[in-house]
C-alpha cells in the first residue's frame, strides 16, 4: 500500500447526477455558486499547516480524472465530501472510486444531509469512515491532526474497533467569533471567479461573487433544515465584512457581491456600521442581500441603497396566511406587502422567494399566492417545489400530509417528490408552469426585463446564449432539458 500524507486532505463537492446531464442542467446554466464551505475549510486548514486541494464537480462536471490524478500524485490521508441531500449518493459513488484508487485513504463526509441523519449514514454506507456533524473546520482539523485514530474528536462520528460499533465523542462548541476564520480560499477554485455565475438578471455587472457573512438563523420555520448550525446566529463584524469586500475587489476584480446569508440584516448595528464604512470609503461595488420583513425600515433601506445595495431577496413562501402559520413562519402578509413596497420606494430591486406544494396546500392557496405575488411590485421571484429535507421539522410528519417519494438524488427543490393530499403530481407541475407563464406575460414584467439590456447586459448575453435550455425547461418542467 502506498505511503499516504496524513497531513493532507482532498476536498470534494459532488455533482449529484450523471456528468452527461450537466450541459442541460438549467440550475447550472442559471447559477453556479462556489462551494464556500470547502473554500473556508481549505483556508482554515492552511493556517494550521494542513495541505488541501478542492475538486468542484458542480463547476467542472468532468472532474473524475482530476480527482484520480490528485489522489495518485498527492496521496492524501483523507478525502472529504461536503454534500447536500441530492448530492449525497454521488458522493458515496466518488468515495468508492477514491478507495479503489487509493485504498488507505480515509473517507469523511460533512454537510447538512449527514448532520441530519448521523449514525444511519455510517451503518448504511461502509465506505464512510467518519462523519463531521455541524460546523466542520475545527473537527476536521483535529481529525487530521490525530491521523483519524482518535475517537475523542468532538463533532465527529467514527467507526469503532468492532465493525458494528459507532463512536461519538459529543458535539463540538460552535466557533464563537467568526472573525477568527480566514477568508475562503477562492484561489483554490479553478476558474474563479469567471467559472462561477450568479442567477441571471440578479446582478448589474461582472465579475461578481458569492459570499457569506453569518452562520445560522434564530427562527424555526418548519421547512428549513437547521441540522448544521441549529438555531444559533453568529456573524462577522462590519469591519471584517468591509475588508472582505475590499479583498474580493483587489484580489479578483469583483464588482458585485451576492450575500447568501439567511439573515443578513438581523443585527441592525452591524449593518449600520457597514454602511457607514462603505459611505466613508466607497469601494465602488454593489451587492445583493436577503432581508426578513420584520427587519425592514425606511432608515435601513436608505442606508442599504446608499451603500450600493442593488437587490434584496425576501422570503414570502406563500400567500396563504394559514399555511404560513402551519409552517411556523411568523409573518403577517399585510406587513410583508408593505415592506415590499418600501423596498421598491427606496429604489432597490426585490426578489420574492416562494414555495408550492407545502403540506396543506390547496388549489385555493396556490391561487392566493399567485394573486398576492402579482399584487406586489416584485422584480423577480423564485418558486421552488417544496421538499421535506431530513433536517427540517416538517420531515418527521410529512407522510401524514400526503405522498412522499424520498428519492435523495432528486431532492433538489426542482422536483415534486412530496404531493399534498388533494393533488396529483401532474397538477402541481401544471400549476408551477402556469404560475411562471402568467408572470412573464405581464406588461410591467416584460418592460422590466427589457430594461435589463442596460441594467444587466451580461444577464441578457447569458440568457440568449442558453435560450434553448431555458425554453426546454419551460416546456419540459424538469431541470435536465425536460428529461
Coordinates of C-alpha atoms in Angstrom, one line a residue:
X1 CA 0.0 0.0 0.0
X2 CA 1.4 3.4 -0.9
X3 CA 2.5 5.8 1.9
X4 CA -0.1 8.4 2.5
X5 CA 0.3 12.1 3.5
X6 CA -1.8 12.2 6.7
X7 CA -1.4 16.0 6.8
X8 CA -3.2 16.5 3.5
X9 CA -6.9 16.3 2.5
X10 CA -8.7 16.3 -0.8
X11 CA -12.0 18.3 -0.5
X12 CA -14.7 17.3 -2.9
X13 CA -18.0 18.9 -4.0
X14 CA -20.0 16.2 -5.8
X15 CA -22.3 17.0 -8.8
X16 CA -25.2 14.8 -7.7
X17 CA -26.1 13.2 -11.1
X18 CA -24.6 11.8 -14.3
X19 CA -22.0 14.0 -15.9
X20 CA -23.7 13.7 -19.3
X21 CA -26.7 15.7 -18.0
X22 CA -24.7 18.7 -16.8
X23 CA -24.8 20.6 -20.0
X24 CA -28.6 20.7 -20.0
X25 CA -29.0 21.3 -16.3
X26 CA -31.0 24.5 -16.0
X27 CA -29.7 25.2 -12.5
X28 CA -26.1 25.2 -13.7
X29 CA -27.0 27.4 -16.7
X30 CA -28.7 29.9 -14.4
X31 CA -26.4 29.9 -11.5
X32 CA -23.1 28.2 -10.4
X33 CA -22.3 29.0 -6.8
X34 CA -18.8 28.3 -5.4
X35 CA -18.5 25.8 -2.5
X36 CA -17.8 28.5 0.1
X37 CA -17.8 26.0 2.9
X38 CA -15.0 23.9 1.3
X39 CA -13.1 27.1 0.4
X40 CA -13.3 28.3 4.0
X41 CA -12.2 24.9 5.2
X42 CA -9.2 24.9 2.9
X43 CA -8.2 28.4 4.2
X44 CA -8.6 27.3 7.9
X45 CA -6.6 24.1 7.4
X46 CA -3.8 26.1 5.7
X47 CA -3.4 28.2 8.9
X48 CA -2.7 25.0 10.8
X49 CA -0.2 23.7 8.3
X50 CA -2.6 21.2 6.7
X51 CA -2.5 21.0 2.9
X52 CA -5.6 20.6 0.8
X53 CA -6.9 20.6 -2.7
X54 CA -10.5 21.2 -3.9
X55 CA -12.4 19.4 -6.7
X56 CA -15.7 21.1 -7.5
X57 CA -17.7 18.7 -9.8
X58 CA -20.5 21.3 -10.0
X59 CA -18.3 23.9 -11.7
X60 CA -16.3 21.2 -13.6
X61 CA -18.6 18.2 -14.0
X62 CA -16.0 16.1 -15.9
X63 CA -13.5 16.1 -12.9
X64 CA -13.1 12.4 -12.2
X65 CA -9.7 12.3 -13.9
X66 CA -8.6 15.3 -11.9
X67 CA -9.7 13.6 -8.7
X68 CA -7.8 10.4 -9.6
X69 CA -4.7 12.4 -10.5
X70 CA -4.7 14.3 -7.2
X71 CA -5.2 11.1 -5.3
X72 CA -2.3 9.4 -7.0
X73 CA 0.0 12.5 -7.1
X74 CA -0.7 13.9 -3.6
X75 CA -1.7 10.7 -1.8
X76 CA -3.8 12.5 0.8
X77 CA -4.5 10.6 4.0
X78 CA -8.1 12.0 3.9
X79 CA -10.8 12.8 1.3
X80 CA -13.7 14.9 2.5
X81 CA -17.1 15.3 0.8
X82 CA -19.5 18.1 1.5
X83 CA -22.9 17.1 0.4
X84 CA -26.5 18.2 0.1
X85 CA -29.2 15.6 0.1
X86 CA -29.3 15.4 -3.7
X87 CA -25.5 15.1 -4.0
X88 CA -25.0 12.5 -1.2
X89 CA -25.3 9.3 -3.2
X90 CA -23.0 10.7 -5.9
X91 CA -20.5 11.5 -3.1
X92 CA -20.8 7.8 -2.0
X93 CA -20.0 6.7 -5.5
X94 CA -17.0 9.0 -5.7
X95 CA -15.8 7.8 -2.3
X96 CA -15.8 4.2 -3.5
X97 CA -13.8 5.3 -6.6
X98 CA -11.3 7.1 -4.3
X99 CA -10.8 4.0 -2.2
X100 CA -10.3 1.9 -5.3
X101 CA -7.6 4.4 -6.5
X102 CA -6.0 4.9 -3.0
X103 CA -7.1 2.1 -0.7
X104 CA -5.8 3.6 2.5
X105 CA -7.5 7.0 2.2
X106 CA -10.0 7.8 5.0
X107 CA -13.4 9.0 3.8
X108 CA -15.0 11.9 5.7
X109 CA -18.5 13.2 5.0
X110 CA -19.9 16.5 6.2
X111 CA -22.8 18.9 5.4
X112 CA -26.5 19.1 6.0
X113 CA -27.5 15.6 4.9
X114 CA -25.2 13.7 7.2
X115 CA -25.6 16.2 10.0
X116 CA -29.3 15.4 10.0
X117 CA -29.1 11.6 9.6
X118 CA -25.9 11.0 11.6
X119 CA -25.3 7.3 12.6
X120 CA -27.5 6.0 9.9
X121 CA -25.0 7.2 7.3
X122 CA -22.2 5.0 8.8
X123 CA -24.5 2.0 9.2
X124 CA -25.8 2.1 5.6
X125 CA -22.6 3.2 3.8
X126 CA -19.5 1.2 4.7
X127 CA -17.3 3.3 2.5
X128 CA -17.6 6.2 5.0
X129 CA -15.1 6.2 7.9
X130 CA -16.0 9.4 9.6
X131 CA -18.9 11.9 9.7
X132 CA -18.4 15.5 10.7
X133 CA -21.6 17.0 12.1
X134 CA -22.3 20.6 12.5
X135 CA -19.6 23.2 12.0
X136 CA -16.7 21.4 10.5
X137 CA -13.5 23.4 10.5
X138 CA -12.1 22.5 13.9
X139 CA -13.5 19.0 13.9
X140 CA -11.9 18.1 10.5
X141 CA -8.6 19.7 11.5
X142 CA -8.4 17.8 14.7
X143 CA -9.3 14.5 13.0
X144 CA -6.5 15.1 10.5
X145 CA -4.0 16.0 13.3
X146 CA -4.8 12.7 15.0
X147 CA -4.4 10.8 11.7
X148 CA -8.1 9.7 12.2
X149 CA -7.1 7.4 15.0
X150 CA -8.6 9.3 17.9
X151 CA -12.2 8.6 18.9
X152 CA -12.3 11.7 21.2
X153 CA -12.6 14.3 18.5
X154 CA -15.7 16.4 19.2
X155 CA -18.1 16.8 16.4
X156 CA -17.0 13.5 14.7
X157 CA -18.9 10.2 14.4
X158 CA -16.5 7.3 13.6
X159 CA -16.4 3.6 13.4
X160 CA -15.2 1.8 16.5
X161 CA -12.9 -1.2 16.9
X162 CA -15.7 -3.6 16.0
X163 CA -17.4 -3.4 12.7
X164 CA -20.8 -2.5 14.1
X165 CA -19.6 -0.1 16.8
X166 CA -20.2 3.6 16.2
X167 CA -18.4 6.2 18.4
X168 CA -19.4 9.8 19.0
X169 CA -17.4 11.9 21.5
X170 CA -20.1 14.5 21.6
X171 CA -21.0 17.8 19.9
X172 CA -18.4 20.5 19.3
X173 CA -19.0 24.0 20.7
X174 CA -19.5 26.5 17.9
X175 CA -16.8 28.9 16.9
X176 CA -17.7 32.0 18.9
X177 CA -16.1 34.6 16.8
X178 CA -16.4 34.2 13.0
X179 CA -13.8 36.9 12.5
X180 CA -11.2 34.4 13.6
X181 CA -11.8 32.5 10.4
X182 CA -9.8 33.4 7.3
X183 CA -11.4 34.5 4.0
X184 CA -12.4 31.5 1.9
X185 CA -9.5 30.2 -0.3
X186 CA -11.1 31.4 -3.5
X187 CA -7.9 30.9 -5.4
X188 CA -8.2 27.1 -4.8
X189 CA -11.2 27.0 -7.0
X190 CA -10.1 26.6 -10.6
X191 CA -11.5 29.2 -12.9
X192 CA -12.6 31.5 -10.1
X193 CA -14.3 34.0 -10.5
X194 CA -15.3 33.6 -14.1
X195 CA -16.4 30.0 -13.8
X196 CA -19.0 30.9 -11.1
X197 CA -22.1 32.8 -12.1
X198 CA -24.9 34.5 -10.1
X199 CA -28.5 33.9 -11.2
X200 CA -29.4 35.6 -14.5
X201 CA -30.9 39.1 -14.1
X202 CA -29.8 39.1 -10.4
X203 CA -26.7 41.3 -10.8
X204 CA -25.7 44.5 -12.7
X205 CA -22.2 43.8 -13.7
X206 CA -19.3 41.3 -13.8
X207 CA -17.1 39.9 -12.3
X208 CA -19.3 39.1 -9.5
X209 CA -19.1 36.7 -6.5
X210 CA -21.0 34.9 -3.8
X211 CA -20.1 35.4 -0.1
X212 CA -21.4 34.6 3.4
X213 CA -21.1 36.9 6.4
X214 CA -23.0 35.0 9.0
X215 CA -24.0 31.5 10.1
X216 CA -27.3 30.2 11.3
X217 CA -30.8 31.5 11.8
X218 CA -32.6 32.0 15.1
X219 CA -36.0 31.2 13.6
X220 CA -37.7 27.7 13.4
X221 CA -39.7 27.6 10.2
X222 CA -40.9 24.0 9.6
X223 CA -39.5 23.8 6.1
X224 CA -35.9 24.8 6.9
X225 CA -33.0 22.4 7.6
X226 CA -31.2 23.6 10.7
X227 CA -29.0 20.5 11.3
X228 CA -25.6 22.2 10.9
X229 CA -25.9 25.5 12.8
X230 CA -29.3 24.7 14.6
X231 CA -30.9 27.9 15.8
X232 CA -27.7 29.7 16.6
X233 CA -26.8 33.0 14.9
X234 CA -23.3 34.4 14.6
X235 CA -21.9 37.0 12.2
X236 CA -18.7 38.7 11.0
X237 CA -18.2 42.2 12.2
X238 CA -18.8 45.1 9.9
X239 CA -15.0 45.8 9.7
X240 CA -14.3 42.2 8.7
X241 CA -17.1 42.3 6.1
X242 CA -15.8 45.6 4.6
X243 CA -12.3 44.2 4.4
X244 CA -13.6 41.0 2.8
X245 CA -15.4 43.0 0.1
X246 CA -12.2 45.1 -0.5
X247 CA -10.2 41.9 -0.7
X248 CA -12.5 40.4 -3.3
X249 CA -12.2 43.6 -5.4
X250 CA -8.5 44.0 -5.1
X251 CA -7.6 40.3 -5.5
X252 CA -10.1 39.1 -8.0
X253 CA -11.6 42.3 -9.5
X254 CA -15.1 41.6 -8.1
X255 CA -17.6 44.4 -8.7
X256 CA -20.7 42.9 -7.3
X257 CA -21.3 40.5 -4.3
X258 CA -24.3 38.4 -3.6
X259 CA -24.5 37.7 0.2
X260 CA -26.2 34.3 0.7
X261 CA -26.8 34.8 4.4
X262 CA -30.2 33.6 5.7
X263 CA -30.4 36.8 7.8
X264 CA -28.1 39.5 6.5
X265 CA -29.8 42.3 8.3
X266 CA -30.7 40.6 11.6
X267 CA -28.2 42.5 13.6
X268 CA -29.0 46.1 12.8
X269 CA -25.9 47.7 14.4
X270 CA -23.6 45.7 12.2
X271 CA -25.4 46.9 9.1
X272 CA -25.3 50.5 10.3
X273 CA -21.6 50.2 10.9
X274 CA -21.0 48.5 7.5
X275 CA -23.0 51.1 5.6
X276 CA -21.1 53.9 7.4
X277 CA -17.8 52.3 6.3
X278 CA -19.0 52.0 2.7
X279 CA -20.1 55.6 2.8
X280 CA -16.9 56.9 4.3
X281 CA -14.6 54.9 2.0
X282 CA -16.6 53.7 -1.0
X283 CA -15.4 50.5 -2.7
X284 CA -17.3 51.2 -6.0
X285 CA -19.1 47.8 -5.5
X286 CA -22.7 46.8 -5.5
X287 CA -24.3 43.9 -3.6
X288 CA -27.4 41.8 -3.0
X289 CA -28.6 40.5 0.3
X290 CA -31.6 38.8 2.0
X291 CA -33.8 40.6 4.4
X292 CA -36.7 39.5 6.6
X293 CA -39.9 41.6 6.6
X294 CA -39.8 42.3 10.3
X295 CA -36.3 43.9 10.0
X296 CA -37.2 46.3 7.1
X297 CA -37.4 50.0 7.9
X298 CA -37.1 53.1 5.8
X299 CA -33.9 54.2 7.5
X300 CA -32.3 50.8 6.9
X301 CA -33.3 50.8 3.3
X302 CA -31.8 54.3 2.8
X303 CA -28.6 53.1 4.2
X304 CA -28.5 50.0 2.1
X305 CA -29.3 51.9 -1.1
X306 CA -26.6 54.5 -0.4
X307 CA -24.1 51.7 0.3
X308 CA -24.7 50.1 -3.1
X309 CA -27.4 47.5 -2.4
X310 CA -28.8 46.6 -5.9
X311 CA -31.4 43.9 -4.9
X312 CA -32.8 42.2 -1.9
X313 CA -34.4 38.8 -1.6
X314 CA -37.4 38.4 0.7
X315 CA -39.0 35.2 1.9
X316 CA -42.7 35.3 1.0
X317 CA -43.1 31.5 0.8
X318 CA -46.9 31.5 0.3
X319 CA -49.8 34.0 0.0
X320 CA -52.0 31.9 2.3
X321 CA -51.8 33.2 5.9
X322 CA -53.0 29.8 7.3
X323 CA -50.2 28.0 5.6
X324 CA -47.6 30.4 6.9
X325 CA -48.9 29.7 10.5
X326 CA -48.8 26.0 9.9
X327 CA -45.2 26.3 8.8
X328 CA -44.3 28.3 11.9
X329 CA -43.5 31.3 9.6
X330 CA -44.3 34.2 11.8
X331 CA -45.1 37.0 9.4
X332 CA -48.2 38.9 8.5
X333 CA -49.0 39.1 4.8
X334 CA -50.2 42.7 5.1
X335 CA -47.0 43.7 6.8
X336 CA -44.9 41.8 4.2
X337 CA -46.7 43.6 1.4
X338 CA -46.0 46.9 3.0
X339 CA -42.3 46.1 3.3
X340 CA -42.0 45.1 -0.4
X341 CA -43.4 48.5 -1.3
X342 CA -41.0 50.2 1.0
X343 CA -38.1 48.4 -0.7
X344 CA -39.3 49.5 -4.2
X345 CA -39.8 53.0 -3.0
X346 CA -36.1 53.1 -1.8
X347 CA -35.0 52.2 -5.4
X348 CA -33.9 48.7 -4.6
X349 CA -34.9 45.7 -6.7
X350 CA -37.0 43.0 -5.0
X351 CA -36.8 39.2 -5.4
X352 CA -39.6 37.1 -3.8
X353 CA -38.8 33.6 -2.6
X354 CA -41.8 31.3 -2.7
X355 CA -42.7 27.6 -2.5
X356 CA -45.5 25.5 -4.0
X357 CA -46.7 22.1 -2.7
X358 CA -46.5 22.7 1.0
X359 CA -48.2 20.4 3.5
X360 CA -51.9 21.5 3.5
X361 CA -51.6 23.2 0.1
X362 CA -54.8 23.5 -1.9
X363 CA -55.9 24.9 -5.3
X364 CA -57.2 27.9 -3.4
X365 CA -53.9 28.5 -1.5
X366 CA -52.0 28.4 -4.8
X367 CA -54.3 31.0 -6.3
X368 CA -54.0 33.1 -3.1
X369 CA -50.2 33.0 -3.6
X370 CA -50.5 34.0 -7.3
X371 CA -52.8 36.9 -6.5
X372 CA -50.7 38.1 -3.6
X373 CA -47.4 38.0 -5.6
X374 CA -48.9 39.7 -8.6
X375 CA -50.2 42.5 -6.4
X376 CA -46.7 43.3 -5.3
X377 CA -44.0 45.3 -7.2
X378 CA -41.5 42.4 -7.2
X379 CA -38.9 42.4 -10.0
X380 CA -38.1 38.7 -9.9
X381 CA -39.2 35.6 -8.0
X382 CA -38.2 32.0 -7.4
X383 CA -41.0 29.5 -7.0
X384 CA -39.4 26.3 -5.6
X385 CA -41.0 22.9 -5.3
X386 CA -41.4 22.2 -1.6
X387 CA -39.0 19.4 -0.5
X388 CA -39.1 18.0 3.1
X389 CA -35.4 17.6 3.9
X390 CA -34.3 15.3 6.7
X391 CA -33.1 18.1 9.0
X392 CA -36.3 20.1 8.7
X393 CA -39.1 19.9 11.3
X394 CA -41.7 19.1 8.6
X395 CA -39.8 15.9 7.7
X396 CA -40.8 14.0 10.7
X397 CA -44.6 14.0 9.9
X398 CA -44.6 14.7 6.2
X399 CA -46.3 11.4 5.3
X400 CA -49.3 12.4 7.4
X401 CA -50.0 15.1 4.8
X402 CA -49.6 13.4 1.5
X403 CA -47.4 11.1 -0.6
X404 CA -43.6 11.4 -0.3
X405 CA -41.2 9.7 -2.6
X406 CA -37.9 10.0 -0.6
X407 CA -35.5 9.8 -3.6
X408 CA -32.4 11.6 -2.3
X409 CA -30.9 12.1 -5.7
X410 CA -33.9 14.2 -6.8
X411 CA -34.4 16.2 -3.5
X412 CA -33.2 19.4 -5.0
X413 CA -36.3 21.7 -4.8
X414 CA -36.8 21.2 -8.6
X415 CA -39.0 18.0 -8.4
X416 CA -42.3 17.4 -6.7
X417 CA -41.3 14.5 -4.5
X418 CA -44.0 15.4 -2.0
X419 CA -47.6 15.6 -3.2
X420 CA -50.1 17.1 -0.7
X421 CA -53.4 15.4 -0.3
X422 CA -55.9 16.5 -2.9
X423 CA -53.3 16.9 -5.6
X424 CA -51.6 14.8 -8.3
X425 CA -48.0 15.4 -9.3
X426 CA -49.1 16.4 -12.7
X427 CA -51.5 19.0 -11.4
X428 CA -48.7 20.5 -9.3
X429 CA -46.5 20.6 -12.4
X430 CA -49.2 22.3 -14.4
X431 CA -49.7 25.0 -11.7
X432 CA -46.0 25.6 -11.4
X433 CA -45.7 26.2 -15.1
X434 CA -48.7 28.4 -15.4
X435 CA -47.5 30.5 -12.4
X436 CA -44.3 31.4 -14.3
X437 CA -46.1 31.8 -17.6
X438 CA -48.6 34.3 -16.2
X439 CA -45.8 36.2 -14.6
X440 CA -43.8 36.6 -17.8
X441 CA -46.9 37.7 -19.7
X442 CA -47.4 40.7 -17.6
X443 CA -46.6 44.0 -19.4
X444 CA -44.8 45.5 -16.4
X445 CA -42.6 42.5 -16.1
X446 CA -41.7 42.5 -19.8
X447 CA -40.7 46.1 -19.6
X448 CA -38.6 45.5 -16.6
X449 CA -36.7 42.7 -18.3
X450 CA -36.3 44.9 -21.4
X451 CA -34.6 47.5 -19.1
X452 CA -32.1 44.8 -18.1
X453 CA -30.5 45.4 -21.5
X454 CA -28.6 48.2 -19.9
X455 CA -29.0 47.4 -16.2
X456 CA -27.6 43.9 -16.6
X457 CA -26.3 43.4 -20.1
X458 CA -24.3 40.2 -19.2
X459 CA -27.5 38.6 -18.0
X460 CA -29.1 39.1 -21.4
X461 CA -25.9 37.7 -23.1
X462 CA -26.1 34.5 -20.9
X463 CA -29.9 34.2 -21.4
X464 CA -29.7 34.4 -25.2
X465 CA -26.7 32.1 -25.5
X466 CA -28.6 29.4 -23.5
X467 CA -32.1 30.2 -24.9
X468 CA -32.7 26.7 -26.0
X469 CA -32.1 25.3 -22.5
X470 CA -34.4 27.9 -20.9
X471 CA -37.2 27.1 -23.4
X472 CA -36.8 23.3 -23.0
X473 CA -37.0 23.8 -19.2
X474 CA -40.2 25.9 -19.6
X475 CA -41.8 23.2 -21.7
X476 CA -40.4 20.1 -20.0
X477 CA -40.7 21.3 -16.4
X478 CA -37.5 19.4 -15.5
X479 CA -34.1 20.8 -14.7
X480 CA -32.5 18.4 -17.3
X481 CA -33.8 19.6 -20.7
X482 CA -37.2 18.0 -19.9
X483 CA -35.6 14.6 -19.5

